Structures are given as structure tokens and as C-alpha cells.
């Protein structure tokens, strides 16, 4: 039994908690959250105890921690968990500062613990099937990636103010998808990035110094091209699609929908909108990423390959691209990467 | 905590066991299966005990039983469970004999226990959304129902020989869907039924006295029409679709597929085949039906409406239609229903 | 230049006239229609002359006639055209009476003229591509055919009264599709047919002795099964689909739609309804069938294979199936075919 | 009867010739092409005469000319036709030089003749239906436009060398679509444009100084965003899609396909690839644009509104955007537009 402590019992923490509870060979022992009103009830329901972080990290029986607390706490918790020799699953982003994120990566490497970042999209059945088919050469060499990434509605302006901005808060996932699909396990990399954007949904977002709509173009060293379009608002729901054009064809990941009912009447043919938002859309992905993390820990314990699909280095690399996009948008100029990014 | 005993630890029994284990307020206490090799391990994994049927039914703490054992045992187990005052969830069919099924219904009514039959399709998210929209009048009055029902491959001939034949074994679900969608909560009913069929996939099926491909047409008293086409083989997977034509439009329930990847290359556009078979296709339905059963038991305990969406009377009514179809096919003549069916 | 006379300048006659005008090597010389108000204008626009039938049939320069006049005139015009040695394209049906249709077939054979019946569906690009792929063995041996055939709205009751009834007027096309797709060029044939139906859209249709909704099941000698569902009303437009299940897969012919616009908003995802009715849906088919007819005449003149995809024998065979369906519906009993049908 | 002269009898000239021949009220009198081998035969088949340009322009009976000759001849022919007082339909582009294109626009205005540029996409039924629905406010205010524009295979390098490069030769259509859909009849306009690209299909294209894959991002004065991705190669056919995100929803224009056959077998679900290339994809658009041009000439003659949906000013404006994209790609820097573009 791998004993686990969970930090954070908010929306995403609760999802991880339930997924942990259903994992064979894993026991959720502690839930640490000084604030969340439901933390106590959650712990009770799942047979865990609510304790302070110190106690959890101080218990030598705890082998791994899951960090699902606010972004501002990630860095501190990663450093402390690494120091305590615990394996780490941490929600994205590592930290809004690339420098601090790099410090985390260094600490993790030095401590020799595993550290996986919660880029859950890499575990979505549709996305991972596409990735596998791409790797199997089904469409030859990948050349162009188009990512559509739209939230149903913007979050409260108060949230936006401490979010790090649209590129760091929302596009961080898309930058990771770009690296996953187009950068060939690190053999290729971004060399040119250009971003533009606007505030179109709510003037208060502009007043807070942010935008809600953006386009990003990226070129890699080998000439592969990636185009991201993202918006904080889509009246029809959560829109998460991408397409990879390769030398021999195209692979496209479409939206999921709640049901397969099709209706026809005098007004036309209608099907369901996409799943409402990320908790619904990536429900399976959250389940699979957690199972994968513990499977890899087990593999490493057994002397096998315990490498992680989304390491802390992936977290740092995505953060660098987000910084570059923010800079490009602010300056109106492209950013070029002199040295290899992401390594 | 509602204490539950499960009869049968085969393929479908294991699914029910896991779903029971995840239900809040429900405790799977006993698993009864004299044969299934994995019964002991299943019980251990889920914290249940493996006991004989007598012990389970004799324990006054047990409030409900789930019957997932072979069809030939259903009748006996229903009668005994009713006698013992246990609420009953029973896999379809009630029994291959309408007379015995009726006896079960009588016993259940007399004992005053709840008895739900596992017509899981009524709990599939796509099918139940369609049903709700139909009831809400979205397409006016329903007029024509077309059901496509195809298994990926025929079962072993040995299984077929004791299955009751294609109409009782496979179309029983479709007859229930017909009643659910077209018979207006019992206010309408079948008055004419005609079946034809053939053995096209394997001569051994014909030698066993069965068929593998069939068409059934049904007319209701009010003139609504239902058309079923079913096959024991579909090279592309498990095909489960239906369409309802109404006075104001059409509602169509399509297949589900494992991923939403679309691929295009020189050979054309490709998407995934449907889910492989019923365990995958109705995974969510199995989960929902079990949750629903215990929710209704709870509602009844609380003095609310504990009526069941798929009662034992629905089980008997579907069985009658299956008998009629078998008779029609054997005689080459339609069957007419003088008296109301299904009540 | 093949000189042609057109009989009938109504809705469908005008379509044939324009298609004839655009065919290289074909000259539309005469238009015969004693009643149609636009006949004169149509003739003028296309450089043809409006004459009486006698004059057209008496002109030795005329090699072929196109019959698009009312059904009641078909038999007489076929007999006279055959007598005059003209090749014949005739709209479906040959005649509402099988006996008269057979007399036409005999006359045509005796006269040695070509006679093609306007089952235009066989020339629709989608349907004919499906047929070709079926013949090429793409899905193995065909086993089950499902035809959905729905008009957007019923015609005037006055029309229905002289139409021959739903089976002869509307399903005649579907019976031809059944023979085309499932009967293997005449090597297989219907041996059992059962029809049911109802009047659900307008009581005046029932008062006129007709129905508006029907199901037909057919079994062939080799055990192939065909299921037709047809309705005189579909609120969402003209619905013309079919599916063929074969031993190795499925081929499905879907509806066409005016545009490929997809809209998504808070209410869901919407696409266009099918094309409005047969003139739009089969626009290309009308063009292709006419080109095919004259291509085959040319091939025959050049000593090649001038056989026709939809001969007068196909017209007679479809009529027989329509008669059988009408009889089955009236009697409530299936019809069996002792002798081979359709030959 | 409007008498017309056609310049150019190549691939696209032949299409225009056939469409002209089928237009009521229009007579194709002259075909001018000194080179095309089929020009004489084409003229004969359509009842036109093959003459030199001088003769055609010198004939006062000629009211309009259709220019479908090589790009390098457009400017000269426009100037001469304007001088001769003929109305002009000219294939895109006006000229590869913006300066010369502007000179043409000036000459046309001075001569008071109509001049329509052949941006046929604006006449495609799917695209124009989308445009109309957009204008009707169906999705609120348009905010983001994504254009996918892929040819099935690159043209010969020899062609590319004199084509003006990918932006001027291929993306010119996409720039026009951007202006049509996002610029609100000239009330909005591009203020920032960034392009990147690569040569990925054939090194000979790079040696010829061109690219085959590109991304373009455009921001308008009001903050609307447009993203174009284009490639000279798509193994699956001609890919022409776009999407408009608006404040209330999304409108998407999908590809057309030759048939609506869907096939399912053990390998998955397959549908047709898109139409092969522009001649097939825009067949209807070519027909509609020509009919529209003469309808507008007629309207103007009758004192009505004869304004053209794609004027020579649209041709000049698209050319300016193509120049800007070429400059942006060459410099690696965005281009900003100080003064209003396109007017």
C-alpha cells in the first residue's frame, strides 16, 4: 500500500481524492487544507485524516504527496516534499515564476524524487490515442498543429488578477500540448513565437491588465508550425480541439459530448454541445493521470522504467513559452529563442 | 447502510459488485457463487464474504439482493428472496418461461418487496436523454420507432442452445425499448407483430434450431409502428441505435465510440468504431441502474415514490413479446394480441 | 444527333427537358403536352417545337421519346412509341396495373426497342457509389437492407386518390432499391413479404382508403432480409437513407444537405436539414440517368452493350412487389411468392 | 442579349465558357486565346468565334469581357477593356504588383465600367450561407476567424517561380475571406499582421525562394483576430474550412465531399475525403459568380443597384495584405498598417 497525503481539498483536490480512493494499492491517508470547508467531511468519507502539512510530511509512512492547493503554494510544497523525500504529483503550473519553477526542478532532481505535473490532457483517451497514432507514423512527419482552446466563460476578474494572465493561466496547457505533439520528445523545439490578442468580452478584464482572446504562432527549429487560438468565452461550451497535419494525412481530436442524441425538426439537425467545462471534459483524464503516476512509482520500485510522461521539466518548459507569449503580446514583436528551450 | 447480497460472480456479477462497492450508503456483504473461480478473490478485494445462498437470505441484516447468476436460476432465487422479504434487483430475463415469470411477479407483489429487472438500456445517458426529450414533447406524438441491434459476433453455439433463442435472449432488450418509447407508460400496447429471420453467419446455429438475423414489425393499438432489425454479427462492432419519428421531428440515439479522433489520409476520413460490446457500451448504464435501484429503495423507506423504472411487470411484458416473435417466426404468420399485453 | 420527343411538360418534364438540352449529341425536337401552361414557353426557350403526340411519333427523324406525362398515359404512350419503333425513357411507374405493365414489356420486347424506367435513385452519386462498392465485395455478402423513405409532407388527398396508394405510388422506388441492392442481378428474389401501416397524419387520407405510414419486411430465397419504413411526413424534410449490412461490414447512404455550415450556440450544435424534396435531392440523379440512357443507345448503335440499368422488367417487378405489399397490408397476412418474381 | 468575349481558354476559361453558355440572356460571342490548343474546339462547341483580342474589344456589340488568361496579362487586358468601355470580370489576382493593380482600379473608375474580381469563394453556397447568417447576427459580434486552406499537392516549381509566391498566389483568397467575414464592409480593417512559414514538402520550393506551409495572424483595429493556416500539401485532398467565433456562438464552414456514403468494417468508420481540388470544390461557386455578375450588370442597366460583391477594390486590398504577409515572413517581424488598408 502506497500511503499518500493530499494538499488542497478544493474543486480539483476533491476529484483527486476520489480517484485516489478508488486506486488499488494506494491509500489516501491525509488531507491537508487549512481552509476548505469540506476538507473534514471529505477526509471522513474517504477514511483519511485531516492534518497539518507538517504532520503529513513528517510521517515516514507517506511515500507520495498530491499537491492541489493554490498556485502560490506549489513552490513551497514541492521544495518541502522533495526535502522530505516524498514523490510528488503537482497540479499545473509549477509556479508563475520561471525562476522559482526552475528552483523546484533542481530541488526535485537533487532529492531524487519523482515529480509529475498535472497536464491532464496528455491522459485524455482521445488525446492520448491521437498521440500514439502520431508516434506510430500514421500520418508521416507532423508539420502543422492547430489548437483551439476556449473556455465557456471568463472567470471572475478577481481570479484573473492573481492568475498570471491568460498565457500563464490558460494557455499553459496548450503550450504543453504543443511540446508533446510537435517537439518529438525534445528533439525539436520552439525558435520563434508571436502572440497577439485583445479584450473582447468584458472591459474589466482589460482594466485588470489582461486579455480574453489570443492567437499564438510558433515555429520550431525544424520548421514545424503551431497555431493556437484561445478565448475565455464560447457561448456553446468548452471547446478543446486540435489537429495535426502530417506529410501523409491529418489527425484531429474533436470535442466530447454528454450524449449521442441527434434531433431533427423544422429548424434543422441538432446534436449536443461539448461537455460543459474541464471537470466534465477531462474526468477520465484526471482518473488516468493519477493511476499512471502510481503505476510509474511502482514500476520504479520494481526496478523498471518509472519515467513520467509529464515531468517537472515539462512544467518549466511550458512556463517559459507562456512567458515568451506574454512578452510577445506586450511588445507586439516576436520572441526568438537563441538557446534550446525546455531543457 | 443497506446490506446487500450478490448472487453470481461471473462477468456481469463482477460489474455489479464493483458498482455496489462504490455506492455510498450501500454495503456489499455477501457474494454467492458456487462455481465462479474469481468469486473468492472478488469478495476479498471488496471486503465482502463468500457464503451460500441460504446464509445470505437467512441474514436479517440483508435488505436487498442482486441476482446476476445464470438465467435458469433467476426464478428460484426471486421466489426465495421474495419469501425472505428481500428487495430484488434481477438481471434480465426474469425467466425464459412466461408462466414462471408471471409466478415470480405474483410472488413479488404478494411479498410486497421491490423488484427491478436489469434492462440497463433505460439508464444509458443517451437513451434516457432521448426518452426524456420525447416525453417533453420535443417531436410531438411518436409514430415510428426503428431499432438497430447488432452484436459484434455470435456467442458459442453451446450458449445459444440454452439461451431461449434469439428473440428471448437478444431481442428481449429491444422489446423493452419498444414498450418504453412507444407504449406511453402502458396507455398503448402491441396488437400485431410479425417476425422473419434467417441463419446467415454459421450453419451450426441453424442446426441448433436458432437464427442469427431477424426483422420484427410491431403495430400498436393506436397505430404506432416499430421496426426492429437485429443480427448476431456486425464486423464493425456493437451497433445499438434507434430513431423515433414524431409528428414534429425525429430523435435518434447514435452509437458511442472510444475516442473522438478523426483521421484523414489518401484512403478517406476515418473515425472510431462503436464501443466493442455491451460491457463497454453500457458501462455507465450499469452504474446508473444500480444507483437508481438503491435510491428508489431509500425513497420508499422515506415514504416517497419508490416506483421502479423497470419493474418485474416490464420483464414479463417483454418476455411475452419475445414469445410472440418466436411464434411468428416459426409459423410465418403474424401474431395478434386480443387482450392487452404487458399488464 | 439523336432527335428526341418529350411527352409531358409538368414539373418533372421540365427537368428532363433542361437536362436533354444540355446533352451533347442529343436534340430535343418536340414537346408534347396538351395541357401544361408552360409547355409552349419551354419549347421556345429550348429551341423545340410543341406538337401533338401523333406528329412526334410520326416523324421518322425521332429516335427516342421521354415519357413524363401522368401515370395513366404511360401504358398507351409506351405501346404507341414501341409500335413506332422509338426507344423509350418512361417515368415510373410503368402502370398501376401489373397486367398492363406486362403488356407494355411484351410490346417493347417484340418491337426490339430500348425501354428504360426512371428509377432515378440508381443514378444518384451516393447511391450508385454505394452499389458499386457493394458489388466490389467491400462488405462481403449483403445480408440486411434497411430503407428509410420519408416525404416532407403528404400530397393533396385528391392526388392520393388516383395515386394507386402508398405502396404503388411511393414505395415503388424502395422496392426497386431492394431489388437493386439485395437481389444480386436477379439471382436472388423475394419469397416472403409482410406489410403493416397506419394513417397518422391526416384522417382524410384514411377516408380516401390510403395510409401514410408503413413498415414492410421482405425475405429473399437465400435468406437476405429487407426492411422498409416509410412515411408521408417528416417535419425535418425529405429523408432518404439506406444501410446494407454485409458479412464484413456496413455501407450506409446518408442524406444530402444544402450547405455544410455548422452552427454552435447555447442551444447546441446545428447543421442543415436534408434537401427539401426529390427535385432537389435527386437533381444530379435526373441529370445522370438521362445522360446514361443516351449513352447506352449510342453504345447499342455502335454494336456494344446497350443494356439498361433500369429496364421495363425492373418496372414490372417493382410493381409486383407493390401489389404484394398492398395485399399484405389489406389482409394483415404475409404474401409468399411461389414462383420467381420479377422475371 | 448581352454579348461577351472571353479571354483565355485554359482550365478555368473553359469552366467560365460553359457557365456563360448556360446563362439565359447572355451570349458568348468571342473566345480569345492565342495558345490554348482547345480554344478553337471550345468556340465551335459553344457557337462562339475565336478571334484576336483587338477584334473582340473593337466590336461595339460586346458589352462585357471575362478575363481568364494568365495573371501577367490581367493588367493590360483590364486597361484595354476599360478603355473600350467594356464591363469586366477578371480572375484573381488583379496583378502581382499592388501599384499596377491600383492603376487598374483607377482606370476602371475613370471609365465608369463595372469590374468584378473572381473571388469565387464568396459565391460558394456554404460560404455565402455562413456569411449571411453572420450578417444576420446569429452569433452576435464576430471576434475570431480561423481559416484552414490546404491544396492537395504543390504545383510544379516552374509554376511557383512566376506565381508571386505562396502569399500572393494562394493566400490571396484567404485574405479576401478575412476582409469579407471580419471587416464589416470596410468599417473595420487590419492593423497588425504577422506571418511565419517553412518549406516542408519539397526542397526545390525553398530553392525557388518560396515556402509551402504558413501561418498568418491578423488583428483588426477593433481587436478582432484572424488566423490562417495554409499548406501546399494535404494527402487527403483539398481542405477548405473556416470558423467564426462570435459573442453568441460559432459558425463553421466544412468541406464538401463527393458522396454521403459511410462505411464501417473491422478497420473503423470511413467517409469520403473532401472534393479533390478547387475545380470540383467550387464548381457551384463558379456558376453562381458568373450568373451574379450579369445579374448585377442587368440591375445597373435597369437603374437598380449594380454594386458588386467583389470589386476591383477588393482585389487591390487583398493584394496589399499578401504583400504585407510576404514582407512579414521575409523580415520575421510583424507589419503594422498606419493608414486604413483596402480603400
mmCIF file of C-alpha atoms in Angstrom, chain B residues 143-306:
data_model
loop_
_atom_site.group_PDB
_atom_site.id
_atom_site.type_symbol
_atom_site.label_atom_id
_atom_site.label_comp_id
_atom_site.label_asym_id
_atom_site.label_seq_id
_atom_site.Cartn_x
_atom_site.Cartn_y
_atom_site.Cartn_z
ATOM 1 C CA UNK B 143 -45.208 7.496 -34.560
ATOM 2 C CA UNK B 144 -42.443 5.206 -35.753
ATOM 3 C CA UNK B 145 -39.574 3.564 -33.883
ATOM 4 C CA UNK B 146 -36.658 1.898 -35.682
ATOM 5 C CA UNK B 147 -34.271 -0.174 -33.635
ATOM 6 C CA UNK B 148 -30.947 -1.464 -34.895
ATOM 7 C CA UNK B 149 -29.461 -4.045 -32.579
ATOM 8 C CA UNK B 150 -26.377 -5.951 -33.637
ATOM 9 C CA UNK B 151 -23.856 -7.933 -31.668
ATOM 10 C CA UNK B 152 -20.271 -7.967 -32.869
ATOM 11 C CA UNK B 153 -20.179 -11.763 -33.135
ATOM 12 C CA UNK B 154 -22.422 -14.703 -32.255
ATOM 13 C CA UNK B 155 -21.882 -16.448 -28.932
ATOM 14 C CA UNK B 156 -20.829 -20.114 -28.866
ATOM 15 C CA UNK B 157 -23.477 -22.471 -30.185
ATOM 16 C CA UNK B 158 -23.438 -24.198 -26.823
ATOM 17 C CA UNK B 159 -24.599 -20.954 -25.230
ATOM 18 C CA UNK B 160 -27.253 -20.451 -27.881
ATOM 19 C CA UNK B 161 -28.763 -23.869 -27.246
ATOM 20 C CA UNK B 162 -29.814 -22.925 -23.734
ATOM 21 C CA UNK B 163 -30.425 -19.234 -24.433
ATOM 22 C CA UNK B 164 -34.106 -19.479 -25.309
ATOM 23 C CA UNK B 165 -33.344 -18.434 -28.882
ATOM 24 C CA UNK B 166 -32.561 -15.119 -30.485
ATOM 25 C CA UNK B 167 -35.887 -13.453 -29.634
ATOM 26 C CA UNK B 168 -35.804 -14.302 -25.937
ATOM 27 C CA UNK B 169 -32.079 -13.909 -25.443
ATOM 28 C CA UNK B 170 -31.181 -10.895 -27.540
ATOM 29 C CA UNK B 171 -34.326 -9.047 -28.634
ATOM 30 C CA UNK B 172 -35.752 -9.011 -25.129
ATOM 31 C CA UNK B 173 -33.923 -5.706 -24.643
ATOM 32 C CA UNK B 174 -35.367 -4.296 -27.847
ATOM 33 C CA UNK B 175 -38.889 -5.300 -26.894
ATOM 34 C CA UNK B 176 -38.415 -3.448 -23.642
ATOM 35 C CA UNK B 177 -37.150 -0.383 -25.513
ATOM 36 C CA UNK B 178 -40.214 -0.564 -27.754
ATOM 37 C CA UNK B 179 -42.513 -0.584 -24.742
ATOM 38 C CA UNK B 180 -40.539 2.210 -23.061
ATOM 39 C CA UNK B 181 -40.511 4.552 -26.024
ATOM 40 C CA UNK B 182 -43.724 3.846 -27.856
ATOM 41 C CA UNK B 183 -46.264 2.480 -25.408
ATOM 42 C CA UNK B 184 -46.777 5.642 -23.431
ATOM 43 C CA UNK B 185 -46.476 4.217 -19.920
ATOM 44 C CA UNK B 186 -48.866 1.386 -20.727
ATOM 45 C CA UNK B 187 -51.565 3.513 -22.363
ATOM 46 C CA UNK B 188 -50.710 1.990 -25.739
ATOM 47 C CA UNK B 189 -49.722 -1.602 -26.497
ATOM 48 C CA UNK B 190 -48.787 -4.048 -29.243
ATOM 49 C CA UNK B 191 -51.708 -5.531 -31.162
ATOM 50 C CA UNK B 192 -49.904 -7.050 -34.176
ATOM 51 C CA UNK B 193 -46.419 -8.478 -34.510
ATOM 52 C CA UNK B 194 -44.654 -10.117 -37.405
ATOM 53 C CA UNK B 195 -41.181 -11.604 -37.419
ATOM 54 C CA UNK B 196 -38.963 -13.072 -40.049
ATOM 55 C CA UNK B 197 -35.364 -14.177 -39.947
ATOM 56 C CA UNK B 198 -32.588 -16.332 -41.234
ATOM 57 C CA UNK B 199 -29.395 -18.026 -40.274
ATOM 58 C CA UNK B 200 -26.637 -16.347 -42.254
ATOM 59 C CA UNK B 201 -23.479 -16.398 -40.180
ATOM 60 C CA UNK B 202 -22.961 -20.017 -39.172
ATOM 61 C CA UNK B 203 -24.909 -23.155 -40.218
ATOM 62 C CA UNK B 204 -24.354 -24.621 -36.761
ATOM 63 C CA UNK B 205 -26.729 -22.014 -35.418
ATOM 64 C CA UNK B 206 -29.462 -23.271 -37.732
ATOM 65 C CA UNK B 207 -28.679 -26.848 -36.723
ATOM 66 C CA UNK B 208 -29.204 -25.765 -33.138
ATOM 67 C CA UNK B 209 -32.656 -24.553 -34.154
ATOM 68 C CA UNK B 210 -31.880 -20.875 -33.922
ATOM 69 C CA UNK B 211 -31.346 -17.896 -36.250
ATOM 70 C CA UNK B 212 -28.849 -15.044 -36.227
ATOM 71 C CA UNK B 213 -30.595 -12.345 -38.228
ATOM 72 C CA UNK B 214 -34.126 -11.100 -37.805
ATOM 73 C CA UNK B 215 -36.646 -8.399 -38.612
ATOM 74 C CA UNK B 216 -39.638 -7.702 -36.389
ATOM 75 C CA UNK B 217 -42.518 -5.336 -37.104
ATOM 76 C CA UNK B 218 -44.999 -4.296 -34.439
ATOM 77 C CA UNK B 219 -48.147 -2.211 -34.630
ATOM 78 C CA UNK B 220 -49.765 -0.760 -31.541
ATOM 79 C CA UNK B 221 -53.438 -0.261 -30.885
ATOM 80 C CA UNK B 222 -53.166 3.426 -31.741
ATOM 81 C CA UNK B 223 -51.313 2.646 -34.979
ATOM 82 C CA UNK B 224 -47.769 3.400 -33.908
ATOM 83 C CA UNK B 225 -45.218 1.284 -35.701
ATOM 84 C CA UNK B 226 -41.995 -0.303 -34.501
ATOM 85 C CA UNK B 227 -39.400 -1.985 -36.623
ATOM 86 C CA UNK B 228 -36.516 -3.957 -35.181
ATOM 87 C CA UNK B 229 -33.586 -5.307 -37.135
ATOM 88 C CA UNK B 230 -31.130 -7.440 -35.256
ATOM 89 C CA UNK B 231 -28.134 -9.508 -36.101
ATOM 90 C CA UNK B 232 -25.743 -11.660 -34.124
ATOM 91 C CA UNK B 233 -22.839 -10.330 -36.174
ATOM 92 C CA UNK B 234 -21.542 -6.898 -37.134
ATOM 93 C CA UNK B 235 -17.936 -6.853 -38.323
ATOM 94 C CA UNK B 236 -17.580 -3.257 -37.118
ATOM 95 C CA UNK B 237 -18.628 -3.794 -33.524
ATOM 96 C CA UNK B 238 -21.641 -3.485 -31.281
ATOM 97 C CA UNK B 239 -24.324 -1.492 -33.060
ATOM 98 C CA UNK B 240 -27.058 -0.067 -30.858
ATOM 99 C CA UNK B 241 -29.080 2.699 -32.403
ATOM 100 C CA UNK B 242 -32.679 3.757 -32.543
ATOM 101 C CA UNK B 243 -34.749 6.509 -34.061
ATOM 102 C CA UNK B 244 -38.170 7.827 -33.143
ATOM 103 C CA UNK B 245 -40.135 9.679 -35.777
ATOM 104 C CA UNK B 246 -42.714 12.019 -34.312
ATOM 105 C CA UNK B 247 -45.247 14.383 -35.753
ATOM 106 C CA UNK B 248 -42.827 17.290 -35.315
ATOM 107 C CA UNK B 249 -39.441 15.701 -35.898
ATOM 108 C CA UNK B 250 -37.002 12.908 -35.239
ATOM 109 C CA UNK B 251 -34.909 11.828 -32.272
ATOM 110 C CA UNK B 252 -32.002 9.498 -32.949
ATOM 111 C CA UNK B 253 -29.750 7.720 -30.464
ATOM 112 C CA UNK B 254 -26.361 7.022 -32.028
ATOM 113 C CA UNK B 255 -23.523 4.749 -31.067
ATOM 114 C CA UNK B 256 -20.804 5.742 -28.633
ATOM 115 C CA UNK B 257 -17.159 5.405 -29.558
ATOM 116 C CA UNK B 258 -13.981 5.064 -27.526
ATOM 117 C CA UNK B 259 -12.335 8.267 -28.760
ATOM 118 C CA UNK B 260 -13.150 11.324 -30.823
ATOM 119 C CA UNK B 261 -10.104 11.030 -33.066
ATOM 120 C CA UNK B 262 -10.773 11.640 -36.750
ATOM 121 C CA UNK B 263 -8.114 10.694 -39.277
ATOM 122 C CA UNK B 264 -7.852 11.718 -42.906
ATOM 123 C CA UNK B 265 -5.419 10.362 -45.403
ATOM 124 C CA UNK B 266 -5.366 9.285 -49.029
ATOM 125 C CA UNK B 267 -7.835 6.495 -48.219
ATOM 126 C CA UNK B 268 -10.563 8.740 -46.771
ATOM 127 C CA UNK B 269 -11.845 10.021 -43.461
ATOM 128 C CA UNK B 270 -11.897 7.598 -40.557
ATOM 129 C CA UNK B 271 -13.384 7.658 -37.078
ATOM 130 C CA UNK B 272 -13.591 5.041 -34.359
ATOM 131 C CA UNK B 273 -15.882 2.089 -34.493
ATOM 132 C CA UNK B 274 -18.593 1.859 -31.820
ATOM 133 C CA UNK B 275 -17.681 0.557 -28.389
ATOM 134 C CA UNK B 276 -16.788 -3.130 -28.660
ATOM 135 C CA UNK B 277 -19.666 -4.787 -26.819
ATOM 136 C CA UNK B 278 -22.271 -4.314 -24.135
ATOM 137 C CA UNK B 279 -19.919 -4.210 -21.161
ATOM 138 C CA UNK B 280 -18.162 -1.177 -22.653
ATOM 139 C CA UNK B 281 -21.211 0.362 -24.312
ATOM 140 C CA UNK B 282 -23.400 0.219 -21.217
ATOM 141 C CA UNK B 283 -20.719 0.750 -18.574
ATOM 142 C CA UNK B 284 -22.380 3.938 -17.406
ATOM 143 C CA UNK B 285 -25.827 2.403 -17.646
ATOM 144 C CA UNK B 286 -24.855 -0.406 -15.288
ATOM 145 C CA UNK B 287 -23.571 2.151 -12.832
ATOM 146 C CA UNK B 288 -26.672 4.312 -13.048
ATOM 147 C CA UNK B 289 -29.201 1.482 -12.805
ATOM 148 C CA UNK B 290 -27.663 0.232 -9.570
ATOM 149 C CA UNK B 291 -27.539 3.713 -8.063
ATOM 150 C CA UNK B 292 -31.141 4.232 -9.134
ATOM 151 C CA UNK B 293 -32.328 0.982 -7.534
ATOM 152 C CA UNK B 294 -30.942 1.903 -4.141
ATOM 153 C CA UNK B 295 -32.088 5.491 -4.478
ATOM 154 C CA UNK B 296 -35.636 4.230 -5.031
ATOM 155 C CA UNK B 297 -35.405 1.842 -2.096
ATOM 156 C CA UNK B 298 -34.306 4.801 0.004
ATOM 157 C CA UNK B 299 -37.129 6.943 -1.323
ATOM 158 C CA UNK B 300 -39.646 4.229 -0.453
ATOM 159 C CA UNK B 301 -38.205 3.930 3.032
ATOM 160 C CA UNK B 302 -38.619 7.658 3.417
ATOM 161 C CA UNK B 303 -42.259 7.438 2.385
ATOM 162 C CA UNK B 304 -41.635 8.824 -1.074
ATOM 163 C CA UNK B 305 -42.251 7.394 -4.507
ATOM 164 C CA UNK B 306 -40.197 4.262 -4.753
#
